[in-house]
């Protein structure tokens, strides 16, 4: 694509922002503790309107969404909506770099538009390790009626939230991390907030409520599966049934069948599943720990039931087996590499997804972001990106800018690992508006990671083991790479993403592994339009909360 065409596309994208009269959807979310026993041990979990997991946040492309969040916990709260791009509006993003926390007994109404978006995402509380106690729920953004989805309308929509789970709550887990400890193996895996079906009387105690999904024979359902957990990659499978992959995080994929699928922390996928079996019994739905020694991690397995209306009886026998390739990671990586976008399908807009020819745009800047295993800094266990362990601000960055609070952050995040002594800092990426950047996520940690970027979707153009070099670019997918917002990065390997920086604001870039994130593995990209031409960021909302050096402005 030449420059003028690329400019035209930008202009087309921007002018479409000015359509008015889009519909509104309203939600009231009350976040509170409730006591449940998903693994047989009573514990306090975070519920949304009394439910664990929380209800669906359901909207259609271009809707304006307003969610009044009430904090009925005993700690500060921020809700985040990862994957929702919040154009020019990082004020609603729900992370400490952009928002002051909502104090206990207070509320805050988030307002944003789901402009030009479709697909499957989830929300969660971003502070204080709270996601380990719940507070999460699914987000569905439906296509507008005028835009055909690239498959026959399914007979039903089924949401599945899978996660590793500890019987200790988030405050106890936090204490472990604060004192330099490791979380260790989780106590189990939950499916929609429930513990495992008793598939084995030795492994699973009696009396645990399990999830049961009711279906009719012959029908095809859209399963939206999200890994909302802390740090365990999960292999998802349904006994006797194929998973036809159709969508991930807002883009339609090339449709392919899988017998099982790896879902990493923070990732979301849609599969079509046809009820084409004879229902002599119910079927197991399994989410089991991946890339660990599975015989040691046997208890870290979630099991739910797929129940046909004409079922002949309960599921029996062993669980369907996971792939046997964990000690051959080269072959395991072929699955994520095969996820590509359907370039001819329409996404949120009528033009085909492939009409943005990302492969012919010149890269303006390259950032190599290296993560290392946690290490001691100033006597504390911390994790780092390019040797910097991020320190959260007392005053959100853009509020600080607008009120001339000086020195609250630096714009000097290095664009490659410098080999300097690891240190704690409030260092942001000074990214260029309208730039087209390449980010190499180099995982020099020993664990599978996933990385997420707020405010954007990016193209996952390459992934491999070993050290990334400039020659690695020769193997990038320049044609139909998937566009998404959360990508896995294999231990000892790298993932390359390309991002078009067309959304002004300050946007969080973080590891999704909750323990590593808590210990500082994140930064922000500051992206500002230097010209006052209407494409600058929105003003802070009327209900903006003040804190830190600006506390006195709070009414
Ligand atoms: C991209 O870079 C190449 C080589 O530097 C140059 O020839 C080409 O004109 C550039 N393309 C665009 C769209 O800027
Ligand atoms: C979390 O667990 C700790 C230790 O078991 C307990 O003291 C605390 O009350 C719990 N907090 C919540 C919010 O459940
Ligand atoms: C979401 O909203 C759409 C359109 O209003 C409706 O058809 C659909 O049933 C809703 N889905 C859920 C899960 O509430
Ligand atoms: C808190 O909720 C009330 C309604 O219950 C609403 O009028 C008010 O705007 C909300 N506060 C914030 C800061 O959004
Ligand atoms: C239950 O699990 C235990 C431990 O893995 C195993 O030894 C036993 O064979 C299993 N029982 C059945 C009935 O599969
Ligand atoms: C996927 O598997 C189903 C059977 O479960 C089959 O009907 C369908 O044709 C397959 N689709 C593709 C694209 O392979
Ligand atoms: C149902 O399917 C199972 C698995 O494919 C097969 O073993 C069984 O014989 C079938 N039963 C009937 C009644 O067709
Ligand atoms: C998994 O752990 C078991 C028990 O510690 C050990 O015997 C086995 O060798 C391990 N498997 C692999 C492949 O490392
Ligand atoms: C791609 O999307 C088109 C709809 O635009 C659909 O007809 C086609 O089957 C899809 N192809 C694949 C391989 O998923
Ligand atoms: C950030 O980058 C812009 C150019 O994109 C430059 O003008 C500015 O001086 C940089 N700011 C800092 C603090 O380096
Ligand atoms: C980390 O990097 C070093 C030096 O590049 C390399 O020798 C080592 O194998 C890497 N370890 C992992 C787990 O990637």
PDB file of N, CA and C and ligand atoms in Angstrom, residues 1-3 360-362, ligand 1:
ATOM      1  N   UNK A   1       0.840  -1.193   0.000  1.00  0.00           N
ATOM      2  CA  UNK A   1       0.000   0.000   0.000  1.00  0.00           C
ATOM      3  C   UNK A   1       0.877   1.246   0.000  1.00  0.00           C
ATOM      4  N   UNK A   2       0.516   2.235  -0.815  1.00  0.00           N
ATOM      5  CA  UNK A   2       1.324   3.447  -0.795  1.00  0.00           C
ATOM      6  C   UNK A   2       0.826   4.411   0.283  1.00  0.00           C
ATOM      7  N   UNK A   3       1.605   5.483   0.474  1.00  0.00           N
ATOM      8  CA  UNK A   3       1.297   6.388   1.592  1.00  0.00           C
ATOM      9  C   UNK A   3      -0.105   6.975   1.464  1.00  0.00           C
ATOM     10  N   UNK A 360       2.217  -4.356   4.082  1.00  0.00           N
ATOM     11  CA  UNK A 360       2.970  -3.477   3.189  1.00  0.00           C
ATOM     12  C   UNK A 360       3.210  -2.102   3.812  1.00  0.00           C
ATOM     13  N   UNK A 361       2.990  -1.968   5.098  1.00  0.00           N
ATOM     14  CA  UNK A 361       3.277  -0.689   5.768  1.00  0.00           C
ATOM     15  C   UNK A 361       4.676  -0.765   6.384  1.00  0.00           C
ATOM     16  N   UNK A 362       5.453   0.287   6.222  1.00  0.00           N
ATOM     17  CA  UNK A 362       6.807   0.283   6.783  1.00  0.00           C
ATOM     18  C   UNK A 362       6.771   0.480   8.293  1.00  0.00           C
TER      19      UNK A 362
HETATM   20  C1  LIG B   1       8.969   1.700   2.708  1.00  0.00           C
HETATM   21  O1  LIG B   1      10.381   1.665   2.729  1.00  0.00           O
HETATM   22  C2  LIG B   1      10.951   1.366   1.465  1.00  0.00           C
HETATM   23  C3  LIG B   1      12.451   1.137   1.639  1.00  0.00           C
HETATM   24  O2  LIG B   1      12.965   1.950   2.646  1.00  0.00           O
HETATM   25  C4  LIG B   1      10.638   2.512   0.530  1.00  0.00           C
HETATM   26  O3  LIG B   1      11.183   2.229  -0.746  1.00  0.00           O
HETATM   27  C5  LIG B   1       9.133   2.625   0.405  1.00  0.00           C
HETATM   28  O4  LIG B   1       8.797   3.735  -0.382  1.00  0.00           O
HETATM   29  C6  LIG B   1       8.487   2.791   1.752  1.00  0.00           C
HETATM   30  N1  LIG B   1       7.040   2.672   1.622  1.00  0.00           N
HETATM   31  C7  LIG B   1       6.210   3.510   2.170  1.00  0.00           C
HETATM   32  C8  LIG B   1       4.767   3.228   1.980  1.00  0.00           C
HETATM   33  O5  LIG B   1       6.581   4.459   2.856  1.00  0.00           O
END
